[in-house]
mmCIF file with all atom_site columns, C-alpha atoms and ligand atoms in Angstrom:
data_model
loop_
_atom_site.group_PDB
_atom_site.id
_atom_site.type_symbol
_atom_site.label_atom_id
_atom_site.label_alt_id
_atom_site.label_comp_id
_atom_site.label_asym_id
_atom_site.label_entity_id
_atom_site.label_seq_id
_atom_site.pdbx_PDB_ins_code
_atom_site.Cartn_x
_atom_site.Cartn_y
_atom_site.Cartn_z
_atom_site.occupancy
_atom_site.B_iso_or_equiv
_atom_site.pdbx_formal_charge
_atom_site.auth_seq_id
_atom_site.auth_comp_id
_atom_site.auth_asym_id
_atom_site.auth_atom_id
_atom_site.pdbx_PDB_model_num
ATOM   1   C  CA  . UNK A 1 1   ? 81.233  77.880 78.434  1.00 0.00 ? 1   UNK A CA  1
ATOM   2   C  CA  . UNK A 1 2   ? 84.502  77.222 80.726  1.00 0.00 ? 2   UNK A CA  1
ATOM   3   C  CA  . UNK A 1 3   ? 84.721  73.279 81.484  1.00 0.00 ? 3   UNK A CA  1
ATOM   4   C  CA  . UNK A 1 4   ? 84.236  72.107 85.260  1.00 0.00 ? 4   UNK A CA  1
ATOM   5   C  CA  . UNK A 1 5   ? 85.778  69.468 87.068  1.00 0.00 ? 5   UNK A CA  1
ATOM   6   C  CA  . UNK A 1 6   ? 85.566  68.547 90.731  1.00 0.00 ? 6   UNK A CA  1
ATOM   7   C  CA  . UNK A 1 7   ? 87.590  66.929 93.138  1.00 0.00 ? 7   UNK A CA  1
ATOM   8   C  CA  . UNK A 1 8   ? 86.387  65.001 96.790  1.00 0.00 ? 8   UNK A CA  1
ATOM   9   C  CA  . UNK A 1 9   ? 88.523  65.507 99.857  1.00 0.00 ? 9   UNK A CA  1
ATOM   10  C  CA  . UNK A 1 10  ? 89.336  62.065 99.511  1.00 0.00 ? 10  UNK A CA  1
ATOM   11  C  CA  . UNK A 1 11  ? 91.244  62.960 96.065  1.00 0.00 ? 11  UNK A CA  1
ATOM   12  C  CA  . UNK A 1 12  ? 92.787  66.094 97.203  1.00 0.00 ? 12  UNK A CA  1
ATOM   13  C  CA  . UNK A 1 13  ? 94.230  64.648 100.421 1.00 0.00 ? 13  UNK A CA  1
ATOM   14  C  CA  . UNK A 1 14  ? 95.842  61.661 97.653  1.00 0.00 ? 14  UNK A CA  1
ATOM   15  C  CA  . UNK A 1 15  ? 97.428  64.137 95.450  1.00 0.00 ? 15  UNK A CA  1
ATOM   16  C  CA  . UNK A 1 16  ? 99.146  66.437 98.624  1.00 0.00 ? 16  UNK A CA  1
ATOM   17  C  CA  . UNK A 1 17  ? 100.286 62.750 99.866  1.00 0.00 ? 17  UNK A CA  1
ATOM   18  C  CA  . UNK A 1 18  ? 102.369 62.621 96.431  1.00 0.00 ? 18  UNK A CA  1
ATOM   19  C  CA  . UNK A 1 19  ? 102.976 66.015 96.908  1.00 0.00 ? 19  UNK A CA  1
ATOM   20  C  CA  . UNK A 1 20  ? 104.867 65.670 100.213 1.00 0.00 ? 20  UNK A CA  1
ATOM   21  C  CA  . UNK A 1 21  ? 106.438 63.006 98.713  1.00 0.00 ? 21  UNK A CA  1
ATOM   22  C  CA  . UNK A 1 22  ? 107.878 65.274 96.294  1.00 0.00 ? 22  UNK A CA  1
ATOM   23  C  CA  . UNK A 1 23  ? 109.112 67.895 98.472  1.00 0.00 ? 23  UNK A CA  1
ATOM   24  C  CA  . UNK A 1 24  ? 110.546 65.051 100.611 1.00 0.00 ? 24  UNK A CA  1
ATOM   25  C  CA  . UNK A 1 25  ? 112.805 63.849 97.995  1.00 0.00 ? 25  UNK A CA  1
ATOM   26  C  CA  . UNK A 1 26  ? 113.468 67.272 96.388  1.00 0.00 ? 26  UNK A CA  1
ATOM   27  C  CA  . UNK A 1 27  ? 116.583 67.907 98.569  1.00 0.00 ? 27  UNK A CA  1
ATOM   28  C  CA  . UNK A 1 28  ? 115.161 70.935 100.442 1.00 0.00 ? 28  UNK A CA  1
ATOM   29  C  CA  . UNK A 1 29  ? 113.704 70.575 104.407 1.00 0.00 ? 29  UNK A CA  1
ATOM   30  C  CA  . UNK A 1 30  ? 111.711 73.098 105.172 1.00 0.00 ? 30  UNK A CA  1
ATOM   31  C  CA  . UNK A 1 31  ? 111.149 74.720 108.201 1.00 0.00 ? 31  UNK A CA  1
ATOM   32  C  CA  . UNK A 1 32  ? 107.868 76.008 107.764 1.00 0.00 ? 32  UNK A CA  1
ATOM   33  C  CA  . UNK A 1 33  ? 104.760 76.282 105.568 1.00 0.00 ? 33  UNK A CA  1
ATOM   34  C  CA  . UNK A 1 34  ? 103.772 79.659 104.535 1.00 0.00 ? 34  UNK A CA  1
ATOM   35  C  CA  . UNK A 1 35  ? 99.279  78.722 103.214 1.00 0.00 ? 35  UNK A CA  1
ATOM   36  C  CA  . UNK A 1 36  ? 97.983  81.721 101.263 1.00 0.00 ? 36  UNK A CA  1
ATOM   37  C  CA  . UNK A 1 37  ? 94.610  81.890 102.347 1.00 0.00 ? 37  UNK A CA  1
ATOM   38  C  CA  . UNK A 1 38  ? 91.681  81.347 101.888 1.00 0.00 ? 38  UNK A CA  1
ATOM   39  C  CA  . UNK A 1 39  ? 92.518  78.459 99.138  1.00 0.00 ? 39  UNK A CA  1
ATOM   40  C  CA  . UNK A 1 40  ? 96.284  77.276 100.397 1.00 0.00 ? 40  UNK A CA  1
ATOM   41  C  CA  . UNK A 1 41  ? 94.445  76.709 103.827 1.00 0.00 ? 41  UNK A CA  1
ATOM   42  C  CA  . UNK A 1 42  ? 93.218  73.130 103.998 1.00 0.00 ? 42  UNK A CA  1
ATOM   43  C  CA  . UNK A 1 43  ? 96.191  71.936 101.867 1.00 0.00 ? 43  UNK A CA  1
ATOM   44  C  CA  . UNK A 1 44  ? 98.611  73.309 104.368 1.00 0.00 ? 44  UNK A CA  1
ATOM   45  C  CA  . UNK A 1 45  ? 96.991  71.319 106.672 1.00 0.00 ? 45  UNK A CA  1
ATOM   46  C  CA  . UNK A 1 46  ? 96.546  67.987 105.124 1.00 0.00 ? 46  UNK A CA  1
ATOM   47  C  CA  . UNK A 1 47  ? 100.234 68.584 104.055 1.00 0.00 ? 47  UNK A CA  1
ATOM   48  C  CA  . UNK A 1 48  ? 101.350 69.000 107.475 1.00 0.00 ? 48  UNK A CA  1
ATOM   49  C  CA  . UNK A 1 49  ? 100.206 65.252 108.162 1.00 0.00 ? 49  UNK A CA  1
ATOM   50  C  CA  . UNK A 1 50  ? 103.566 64.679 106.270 1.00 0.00 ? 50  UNK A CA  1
ATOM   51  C  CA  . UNK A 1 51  ? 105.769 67.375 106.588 1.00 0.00 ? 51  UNK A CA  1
ATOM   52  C  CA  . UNK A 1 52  ? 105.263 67.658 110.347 1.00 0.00 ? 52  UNK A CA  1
ATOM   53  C  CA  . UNK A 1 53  ? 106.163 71.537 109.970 1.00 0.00 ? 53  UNK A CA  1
ATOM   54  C  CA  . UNK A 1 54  ? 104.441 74.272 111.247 1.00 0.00 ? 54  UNK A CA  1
ATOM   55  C  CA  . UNK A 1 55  ? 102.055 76.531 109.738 1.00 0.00 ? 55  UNK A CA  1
ATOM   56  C  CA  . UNK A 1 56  ? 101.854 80.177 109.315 1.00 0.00 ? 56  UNK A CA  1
ATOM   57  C  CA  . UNK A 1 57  ? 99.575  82.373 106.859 1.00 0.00 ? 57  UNK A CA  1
ATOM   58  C  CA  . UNK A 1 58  ? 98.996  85.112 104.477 1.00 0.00 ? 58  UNK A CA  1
ATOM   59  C  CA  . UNK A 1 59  ? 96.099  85.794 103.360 1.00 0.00 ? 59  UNK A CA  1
ATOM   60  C  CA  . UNK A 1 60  ? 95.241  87.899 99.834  1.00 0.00 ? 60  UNK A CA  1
ATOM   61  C  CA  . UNK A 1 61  ? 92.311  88.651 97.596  1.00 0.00 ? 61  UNK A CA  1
ATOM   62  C  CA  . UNK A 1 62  ? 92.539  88.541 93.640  1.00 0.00 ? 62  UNK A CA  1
ATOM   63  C  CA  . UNK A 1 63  ? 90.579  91.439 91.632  1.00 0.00 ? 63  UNK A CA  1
ATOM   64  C  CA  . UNK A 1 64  ? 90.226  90.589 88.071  1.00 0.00 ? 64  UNK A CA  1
ATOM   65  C  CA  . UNK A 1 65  ? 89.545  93.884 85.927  1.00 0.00 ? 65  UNK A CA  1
ATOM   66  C  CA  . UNK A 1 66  ? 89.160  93.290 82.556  1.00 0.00 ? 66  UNK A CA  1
ATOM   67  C  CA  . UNK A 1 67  ? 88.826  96.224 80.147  1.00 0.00 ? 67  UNK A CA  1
ATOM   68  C  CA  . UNK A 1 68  ? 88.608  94.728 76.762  1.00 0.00 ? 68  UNK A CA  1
ATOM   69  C  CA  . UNK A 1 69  ? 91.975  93.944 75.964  1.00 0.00 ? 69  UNK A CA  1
ATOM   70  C  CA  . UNK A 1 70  ? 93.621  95.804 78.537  1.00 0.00 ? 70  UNK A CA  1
ATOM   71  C  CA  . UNK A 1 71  ? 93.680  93.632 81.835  1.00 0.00 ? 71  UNK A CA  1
ATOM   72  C  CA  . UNK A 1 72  ? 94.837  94.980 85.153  1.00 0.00 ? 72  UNK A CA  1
ATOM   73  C  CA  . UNK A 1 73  ? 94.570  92.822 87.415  1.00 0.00 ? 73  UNK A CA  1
ATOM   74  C  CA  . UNK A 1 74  ? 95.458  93.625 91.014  1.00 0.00 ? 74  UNK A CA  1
ATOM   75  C  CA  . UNK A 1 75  ? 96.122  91.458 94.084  1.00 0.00 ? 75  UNK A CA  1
ATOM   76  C  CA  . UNK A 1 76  ? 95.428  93.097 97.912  1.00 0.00 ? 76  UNK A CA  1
ATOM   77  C  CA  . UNK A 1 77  ? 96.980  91.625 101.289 1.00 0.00 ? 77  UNK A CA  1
ATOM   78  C  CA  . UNK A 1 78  ? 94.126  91.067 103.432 1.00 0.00 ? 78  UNK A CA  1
ATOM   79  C  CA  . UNK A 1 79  ? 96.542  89.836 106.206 1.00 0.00 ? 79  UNK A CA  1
ATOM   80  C  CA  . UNK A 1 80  ? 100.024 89.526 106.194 1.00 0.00 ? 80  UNK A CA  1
ATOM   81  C  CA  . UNK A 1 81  ? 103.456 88.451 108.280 1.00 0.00 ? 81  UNK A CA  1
ATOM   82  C  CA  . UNK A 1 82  ? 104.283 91.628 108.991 1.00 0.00 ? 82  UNK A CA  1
ATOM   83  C  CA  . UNK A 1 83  ? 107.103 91.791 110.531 1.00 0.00 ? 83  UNK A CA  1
ATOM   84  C  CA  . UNK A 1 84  ? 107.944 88.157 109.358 1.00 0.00 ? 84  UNK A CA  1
ATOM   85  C  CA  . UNK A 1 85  ? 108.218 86.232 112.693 1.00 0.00 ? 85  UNK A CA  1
ATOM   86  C  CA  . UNK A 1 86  ? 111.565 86.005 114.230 1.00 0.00 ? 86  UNK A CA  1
ATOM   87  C  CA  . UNK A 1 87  ? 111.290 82.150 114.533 1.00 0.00 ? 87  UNK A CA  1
ATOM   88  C  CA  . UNK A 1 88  ? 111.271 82.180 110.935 1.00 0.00 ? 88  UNK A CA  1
ATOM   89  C  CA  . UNK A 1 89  ? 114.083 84.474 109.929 1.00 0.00 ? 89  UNK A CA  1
ATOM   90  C  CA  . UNK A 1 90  ? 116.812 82.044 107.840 1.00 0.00 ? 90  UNK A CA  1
ATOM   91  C  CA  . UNK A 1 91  ? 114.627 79.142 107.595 1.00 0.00 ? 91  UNK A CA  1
ATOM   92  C  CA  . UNK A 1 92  ? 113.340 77.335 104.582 1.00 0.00 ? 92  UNK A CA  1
ATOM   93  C  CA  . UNK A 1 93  ? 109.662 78.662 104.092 1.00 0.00 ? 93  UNK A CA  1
ATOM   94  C  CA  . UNK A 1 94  ? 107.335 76.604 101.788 1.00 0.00 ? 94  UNK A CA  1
ATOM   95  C  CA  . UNK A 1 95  ? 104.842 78.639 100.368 1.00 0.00 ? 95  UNK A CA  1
ATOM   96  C  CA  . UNK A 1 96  ? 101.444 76.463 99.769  1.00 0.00 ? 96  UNK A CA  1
ATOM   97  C  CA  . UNK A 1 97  ? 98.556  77.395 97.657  1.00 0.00 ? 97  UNK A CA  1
ATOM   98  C  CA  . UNK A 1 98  ? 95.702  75.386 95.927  1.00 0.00 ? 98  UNK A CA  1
ATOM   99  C  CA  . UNK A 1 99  ? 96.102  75.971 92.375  1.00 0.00 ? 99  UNK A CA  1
ATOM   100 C  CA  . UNK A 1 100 ? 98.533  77.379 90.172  1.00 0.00 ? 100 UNK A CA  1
ATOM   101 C  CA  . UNK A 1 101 ? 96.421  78.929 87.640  1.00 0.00 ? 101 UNK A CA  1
ATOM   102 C  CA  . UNK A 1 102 ? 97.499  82.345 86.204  1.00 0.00 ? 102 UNK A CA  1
ATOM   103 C  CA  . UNK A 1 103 ? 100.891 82.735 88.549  1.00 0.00 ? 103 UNK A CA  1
ATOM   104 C  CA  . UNK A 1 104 ? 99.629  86.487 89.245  1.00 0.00 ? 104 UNK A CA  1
ATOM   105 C  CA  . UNK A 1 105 ? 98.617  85.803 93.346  1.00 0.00 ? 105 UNK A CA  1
ATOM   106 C  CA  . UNK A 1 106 ? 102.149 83.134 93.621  1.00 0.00 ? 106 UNK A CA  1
ATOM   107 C  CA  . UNK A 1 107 ? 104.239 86.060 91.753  1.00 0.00 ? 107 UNK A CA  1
ATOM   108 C  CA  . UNK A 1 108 ? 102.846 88.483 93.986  1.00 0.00 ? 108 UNK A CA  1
ATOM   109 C  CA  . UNK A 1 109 ? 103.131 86.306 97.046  1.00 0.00 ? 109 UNK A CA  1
ATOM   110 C  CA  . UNK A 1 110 ? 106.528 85.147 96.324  1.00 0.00 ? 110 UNK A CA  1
ATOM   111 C  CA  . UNK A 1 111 ? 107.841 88.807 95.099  1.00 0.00 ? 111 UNK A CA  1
ATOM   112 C  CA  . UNK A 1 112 ? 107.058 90.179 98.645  1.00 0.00 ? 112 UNK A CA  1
ATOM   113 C  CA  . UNK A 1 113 ? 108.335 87.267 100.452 1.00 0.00 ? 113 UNK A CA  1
ATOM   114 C  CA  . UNK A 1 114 ? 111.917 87.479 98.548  1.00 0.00 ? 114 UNK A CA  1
ATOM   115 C  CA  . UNK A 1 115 ? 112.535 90.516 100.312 1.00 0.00 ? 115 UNK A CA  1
ATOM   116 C  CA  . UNK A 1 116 ? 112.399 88.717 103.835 1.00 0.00 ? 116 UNK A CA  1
ATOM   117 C  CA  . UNK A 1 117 ? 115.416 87.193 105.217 1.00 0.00 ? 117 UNK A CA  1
ATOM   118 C  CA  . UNK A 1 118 ? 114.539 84.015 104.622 1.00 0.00 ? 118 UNK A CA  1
ATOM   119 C  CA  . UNK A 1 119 ? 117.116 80.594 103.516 1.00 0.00 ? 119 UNK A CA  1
ATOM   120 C  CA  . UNK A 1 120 ? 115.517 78.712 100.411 1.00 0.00 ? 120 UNK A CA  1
ATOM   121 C  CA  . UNK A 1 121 ? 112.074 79.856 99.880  1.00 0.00 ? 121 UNK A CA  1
ATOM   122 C  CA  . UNK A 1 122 ? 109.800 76.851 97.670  1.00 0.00 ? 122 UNK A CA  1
ATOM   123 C  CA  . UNK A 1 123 ? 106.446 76.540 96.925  1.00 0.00 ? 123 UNK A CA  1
ATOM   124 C  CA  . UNK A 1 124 ? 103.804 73.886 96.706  1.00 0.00 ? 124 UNK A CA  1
ATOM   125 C  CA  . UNK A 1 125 ? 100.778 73.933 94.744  1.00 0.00 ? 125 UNK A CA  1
ATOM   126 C  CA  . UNK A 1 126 ? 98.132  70.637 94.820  1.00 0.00 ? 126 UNK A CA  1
ATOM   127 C  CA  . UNK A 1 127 ? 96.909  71.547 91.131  1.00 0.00 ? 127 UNK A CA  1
ATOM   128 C  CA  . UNK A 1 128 ? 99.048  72.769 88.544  1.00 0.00 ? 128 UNK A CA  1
ATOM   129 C  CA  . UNK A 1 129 ? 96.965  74.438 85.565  1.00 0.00 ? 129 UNK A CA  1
ATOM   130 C  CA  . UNK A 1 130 ? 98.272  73.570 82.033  1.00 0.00 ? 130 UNK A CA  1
ATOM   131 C  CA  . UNK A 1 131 ? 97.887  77.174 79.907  1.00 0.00 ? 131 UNK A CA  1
ATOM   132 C  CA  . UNK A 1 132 ? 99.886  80.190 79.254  1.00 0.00 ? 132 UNK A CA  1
ATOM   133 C  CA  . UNK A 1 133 ? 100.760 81.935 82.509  1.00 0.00 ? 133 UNK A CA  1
ATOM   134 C  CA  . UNK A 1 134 ? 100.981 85.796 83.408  1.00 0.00 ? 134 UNK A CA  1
ATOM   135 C  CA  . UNK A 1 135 ? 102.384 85.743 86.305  1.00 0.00 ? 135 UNK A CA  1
ATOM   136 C  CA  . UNK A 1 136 ? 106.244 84.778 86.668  1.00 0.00 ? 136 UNK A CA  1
ATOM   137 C  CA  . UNK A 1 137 ? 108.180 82.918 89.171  1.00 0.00 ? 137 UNK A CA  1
ATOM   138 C  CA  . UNK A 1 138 ? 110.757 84.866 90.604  1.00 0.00 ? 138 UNK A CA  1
ATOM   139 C  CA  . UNK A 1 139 ? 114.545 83.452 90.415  1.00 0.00 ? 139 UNK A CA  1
ATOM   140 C  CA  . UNK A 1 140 ? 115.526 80.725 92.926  1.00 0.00 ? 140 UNK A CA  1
ATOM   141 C  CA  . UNK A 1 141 ? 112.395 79.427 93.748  1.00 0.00 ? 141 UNK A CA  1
ATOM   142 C  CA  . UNK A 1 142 ? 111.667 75.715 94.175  1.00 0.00 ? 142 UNK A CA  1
ATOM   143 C  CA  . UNK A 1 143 ? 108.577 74.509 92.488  1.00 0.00 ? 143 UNK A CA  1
ATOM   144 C  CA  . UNK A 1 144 ? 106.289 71.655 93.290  1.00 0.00 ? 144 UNK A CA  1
ATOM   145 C  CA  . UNK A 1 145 ? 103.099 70.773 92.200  1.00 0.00 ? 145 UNK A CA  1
ATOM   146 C  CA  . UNK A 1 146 ? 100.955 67.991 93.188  1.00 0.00 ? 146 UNK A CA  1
ATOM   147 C  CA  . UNK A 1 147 ? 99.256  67.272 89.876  1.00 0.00 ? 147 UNK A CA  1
ATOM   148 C  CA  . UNK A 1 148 ? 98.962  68.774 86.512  1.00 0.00 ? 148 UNK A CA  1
ATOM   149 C  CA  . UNK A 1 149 ? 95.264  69.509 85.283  1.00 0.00 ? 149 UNK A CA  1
ATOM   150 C  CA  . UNK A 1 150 ? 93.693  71.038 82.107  1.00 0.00 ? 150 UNK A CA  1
ATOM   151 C  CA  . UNK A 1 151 ? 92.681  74.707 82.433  1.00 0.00 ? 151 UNK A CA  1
ATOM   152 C  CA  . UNK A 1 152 ? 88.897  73.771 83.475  1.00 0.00 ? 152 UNK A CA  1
ATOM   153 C  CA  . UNK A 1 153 ? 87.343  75.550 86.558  1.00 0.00 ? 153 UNK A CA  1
ATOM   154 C  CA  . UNK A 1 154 ? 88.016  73.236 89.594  1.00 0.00 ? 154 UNK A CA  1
ATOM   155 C  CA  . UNK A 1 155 ? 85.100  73.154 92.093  1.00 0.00 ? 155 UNK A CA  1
ATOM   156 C  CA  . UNK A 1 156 ? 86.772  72.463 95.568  1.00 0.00 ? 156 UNK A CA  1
ATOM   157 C  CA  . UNK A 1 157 ? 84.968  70.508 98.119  1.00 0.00 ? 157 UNK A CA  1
ATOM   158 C  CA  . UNK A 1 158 ? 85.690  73.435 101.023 1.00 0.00 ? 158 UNK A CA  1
ATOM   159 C  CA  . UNK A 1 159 ? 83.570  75.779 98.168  1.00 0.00 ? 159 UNK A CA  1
ATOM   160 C  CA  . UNK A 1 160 ? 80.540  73.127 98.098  1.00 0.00 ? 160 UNK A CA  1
ATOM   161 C  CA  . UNK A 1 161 ? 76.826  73.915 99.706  1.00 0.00 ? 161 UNK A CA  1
ATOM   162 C  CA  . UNK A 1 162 ? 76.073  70.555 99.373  1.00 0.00 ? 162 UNK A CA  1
ATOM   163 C  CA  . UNK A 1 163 ? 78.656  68.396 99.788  1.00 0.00 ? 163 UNK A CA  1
ATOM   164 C  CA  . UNK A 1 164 ? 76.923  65.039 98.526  1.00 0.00 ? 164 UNK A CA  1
ATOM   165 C  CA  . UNK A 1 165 ? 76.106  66.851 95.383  1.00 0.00 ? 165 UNK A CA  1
ATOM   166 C  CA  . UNK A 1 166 ? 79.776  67.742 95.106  1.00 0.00 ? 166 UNK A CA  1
ATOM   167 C  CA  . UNK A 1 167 ? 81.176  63.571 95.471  1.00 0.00 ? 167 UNK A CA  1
ATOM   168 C  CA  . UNK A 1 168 ? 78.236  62.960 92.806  1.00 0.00 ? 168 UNK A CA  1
ATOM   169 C  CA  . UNK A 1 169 ? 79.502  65.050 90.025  1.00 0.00 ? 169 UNK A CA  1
ATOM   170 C  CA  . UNK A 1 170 ? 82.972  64.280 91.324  1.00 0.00 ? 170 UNK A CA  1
ATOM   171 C  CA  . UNK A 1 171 ? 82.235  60.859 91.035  1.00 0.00 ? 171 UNK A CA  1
ATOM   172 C  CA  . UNK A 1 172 ? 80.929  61.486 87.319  1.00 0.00 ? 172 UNK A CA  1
ATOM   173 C  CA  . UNK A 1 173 ? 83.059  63.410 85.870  1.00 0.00 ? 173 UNK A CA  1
ATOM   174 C  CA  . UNK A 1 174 ? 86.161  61.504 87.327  1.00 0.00 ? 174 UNK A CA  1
ATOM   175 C  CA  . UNK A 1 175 ? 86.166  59.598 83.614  1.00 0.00 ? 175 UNK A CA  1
ATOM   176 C  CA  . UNK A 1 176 ? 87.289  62.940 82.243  1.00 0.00 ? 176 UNK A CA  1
ATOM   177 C  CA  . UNK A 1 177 ? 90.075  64.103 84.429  1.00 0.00 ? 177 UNK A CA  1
HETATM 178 P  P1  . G4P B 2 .   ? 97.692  81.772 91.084  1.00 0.00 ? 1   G4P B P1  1
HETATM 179 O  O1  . G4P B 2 .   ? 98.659  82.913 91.233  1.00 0.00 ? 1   G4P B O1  1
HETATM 180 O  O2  . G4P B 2 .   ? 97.802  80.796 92.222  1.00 0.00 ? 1   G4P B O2  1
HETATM 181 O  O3  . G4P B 2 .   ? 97.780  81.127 89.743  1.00 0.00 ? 1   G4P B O3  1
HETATM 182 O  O4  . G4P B 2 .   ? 96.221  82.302 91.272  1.00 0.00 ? 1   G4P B O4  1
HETATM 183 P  P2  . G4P B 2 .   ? 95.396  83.396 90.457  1.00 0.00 ? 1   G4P B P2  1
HETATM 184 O  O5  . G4P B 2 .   ? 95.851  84.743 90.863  1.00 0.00 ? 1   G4P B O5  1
HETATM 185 O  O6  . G4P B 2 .   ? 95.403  83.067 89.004  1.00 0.00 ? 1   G4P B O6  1
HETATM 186 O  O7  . G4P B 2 .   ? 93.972  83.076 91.037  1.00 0.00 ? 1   G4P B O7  1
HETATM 187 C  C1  . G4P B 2 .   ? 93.057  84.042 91.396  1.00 0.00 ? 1   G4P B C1  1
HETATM 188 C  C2  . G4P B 2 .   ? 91.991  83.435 92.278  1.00 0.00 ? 1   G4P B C2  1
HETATM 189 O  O8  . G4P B 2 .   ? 91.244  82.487 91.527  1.00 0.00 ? 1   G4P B O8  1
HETATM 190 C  C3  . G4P B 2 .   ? 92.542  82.686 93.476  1.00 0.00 ? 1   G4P B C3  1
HETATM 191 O  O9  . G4P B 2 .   ? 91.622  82.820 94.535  1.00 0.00 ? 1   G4P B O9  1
HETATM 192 C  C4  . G4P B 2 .   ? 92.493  81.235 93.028  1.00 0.00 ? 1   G4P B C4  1
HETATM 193 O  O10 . G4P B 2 .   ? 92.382  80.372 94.139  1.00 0.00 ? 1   G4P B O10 1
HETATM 194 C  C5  . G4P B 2 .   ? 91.218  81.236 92.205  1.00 0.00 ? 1   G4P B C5  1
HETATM 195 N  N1  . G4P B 2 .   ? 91.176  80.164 91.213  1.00 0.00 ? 1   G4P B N1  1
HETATM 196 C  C6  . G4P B 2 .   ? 91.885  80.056 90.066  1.00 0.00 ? 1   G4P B C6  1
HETATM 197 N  N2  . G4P B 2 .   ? 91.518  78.971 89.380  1.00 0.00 ? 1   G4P B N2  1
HETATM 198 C  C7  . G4P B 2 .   ? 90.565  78.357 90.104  1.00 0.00 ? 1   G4P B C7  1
HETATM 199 C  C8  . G4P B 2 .   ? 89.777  77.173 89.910  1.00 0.00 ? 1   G4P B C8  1
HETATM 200 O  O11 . G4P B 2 .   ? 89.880  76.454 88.912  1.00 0.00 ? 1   G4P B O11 1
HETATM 201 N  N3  . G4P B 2 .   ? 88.867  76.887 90.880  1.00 0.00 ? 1   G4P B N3  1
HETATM 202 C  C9  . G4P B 2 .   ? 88.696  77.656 91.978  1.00 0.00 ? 1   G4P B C9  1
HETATM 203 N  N4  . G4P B 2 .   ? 87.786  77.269 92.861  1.00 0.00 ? 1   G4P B N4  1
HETATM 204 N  N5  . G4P B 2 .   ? 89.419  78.785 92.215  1.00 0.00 ? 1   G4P B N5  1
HETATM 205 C  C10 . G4P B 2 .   ? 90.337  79.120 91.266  1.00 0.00 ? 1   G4P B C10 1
HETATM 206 P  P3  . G4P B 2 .   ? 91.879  83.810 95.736  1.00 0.00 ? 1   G4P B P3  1
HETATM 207 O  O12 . G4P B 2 .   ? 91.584  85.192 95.279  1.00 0.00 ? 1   G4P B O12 1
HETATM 208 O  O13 . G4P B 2 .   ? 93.234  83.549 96.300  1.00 0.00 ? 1   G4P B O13 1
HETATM 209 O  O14 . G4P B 2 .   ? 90.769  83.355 96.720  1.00 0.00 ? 1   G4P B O14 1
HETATM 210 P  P4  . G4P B 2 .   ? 90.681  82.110 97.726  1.00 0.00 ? 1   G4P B P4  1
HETATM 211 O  O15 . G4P B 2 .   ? 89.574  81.268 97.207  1.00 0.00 ? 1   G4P B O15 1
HETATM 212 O  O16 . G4P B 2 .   ? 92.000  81.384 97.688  1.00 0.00 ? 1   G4P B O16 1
HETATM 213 O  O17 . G4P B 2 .   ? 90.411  82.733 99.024  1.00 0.00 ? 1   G4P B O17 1
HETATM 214 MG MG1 . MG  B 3 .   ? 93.853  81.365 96.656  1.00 0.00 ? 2   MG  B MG1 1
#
């Protein structure tokens, strides 16, 4: 059985504080956030409490289809920028998502948002999964990831039913993290 870990609010809004720290120093100012919904959401927005840019969104769904040992998996936009805003033509975009796991949604993402007209394109990530990726990240992008985690299934507090619950196990597993 897949390992889970959990995070509070409290944590998460810690890491993307280091996180826009990051970014800050990284030589790049962006203009704008790009969040990939539904996950990149909530980050965007506790990063913008340090970035002081403006949001914008995309939003996609993931469809894993696994046929043995044949995989073909296959990412939808469920809402795009499309056309990309003039207000945001030449700028520096920063692309924010919740967790880099496989790369397959960020090379997707980033693929279609290479072809815009845009300056320096980077992207932000609060967790960065340690394992083999199979997605790629295109050429020239900037990379920055809040913290680096083992490849266990990460229950977010915005996912919980019970919220209390969620800060218990967060608060018991937090040994193993
Ligand atoms: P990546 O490019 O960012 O690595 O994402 P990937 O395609 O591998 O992820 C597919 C979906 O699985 C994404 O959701 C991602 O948020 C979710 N996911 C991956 N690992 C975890 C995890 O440990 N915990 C949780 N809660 N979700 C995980 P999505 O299709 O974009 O949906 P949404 O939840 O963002 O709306
Ligand atoms: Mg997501």
């Amino acid at each position: 059985m897949i390992k889970k870990i959990w995070y509070t609010y409290d944590d998460i809004h810690r890491v993307l504080k280091e996180l826009a720290g990051k970014i800050q120093s990284g030589g790049v100012k962006y203009d704008a956030m790009i969040a990939i919904g539904g996950g990149g959401f909530i980050p965007a927005r506790i990063l913008r409490c340090f970035l002081n840019i403006p949001i914008y969104a995309v939003t996609t769904a993931y469809y894993a289809n696994d046929f043995g040992y044949q995989t073909n998996d296959e990412i939808k936009k469920i809402q795009w920028l499309d056309p990309i805003p003039e207000s945001l033509i030449g700028k520096n975009i920063l692309v924010v998502d919740e967790v880099d796991d496989s790369r397959v949604t960020l090379e997707f993402v980033l693929n279609e948002l290479q072809k815009e007209k845009f300056a320096e394109i980077g992207v932000a990530v609060l967790h960065e999964k340690i394992k083999e990726k199979k997605g790629i990240l295109p050429q020239g992008i900037h990379y920055y990831s809040g913290m680096t985690v083992k490849d266990w299934w990460i229950n977010y507090p915005w996912d919980a039913d019970d919220i209390t619950a969620h800060n218990m196990l967060a608060a018991e597993s937090s040994a193993e993290r």
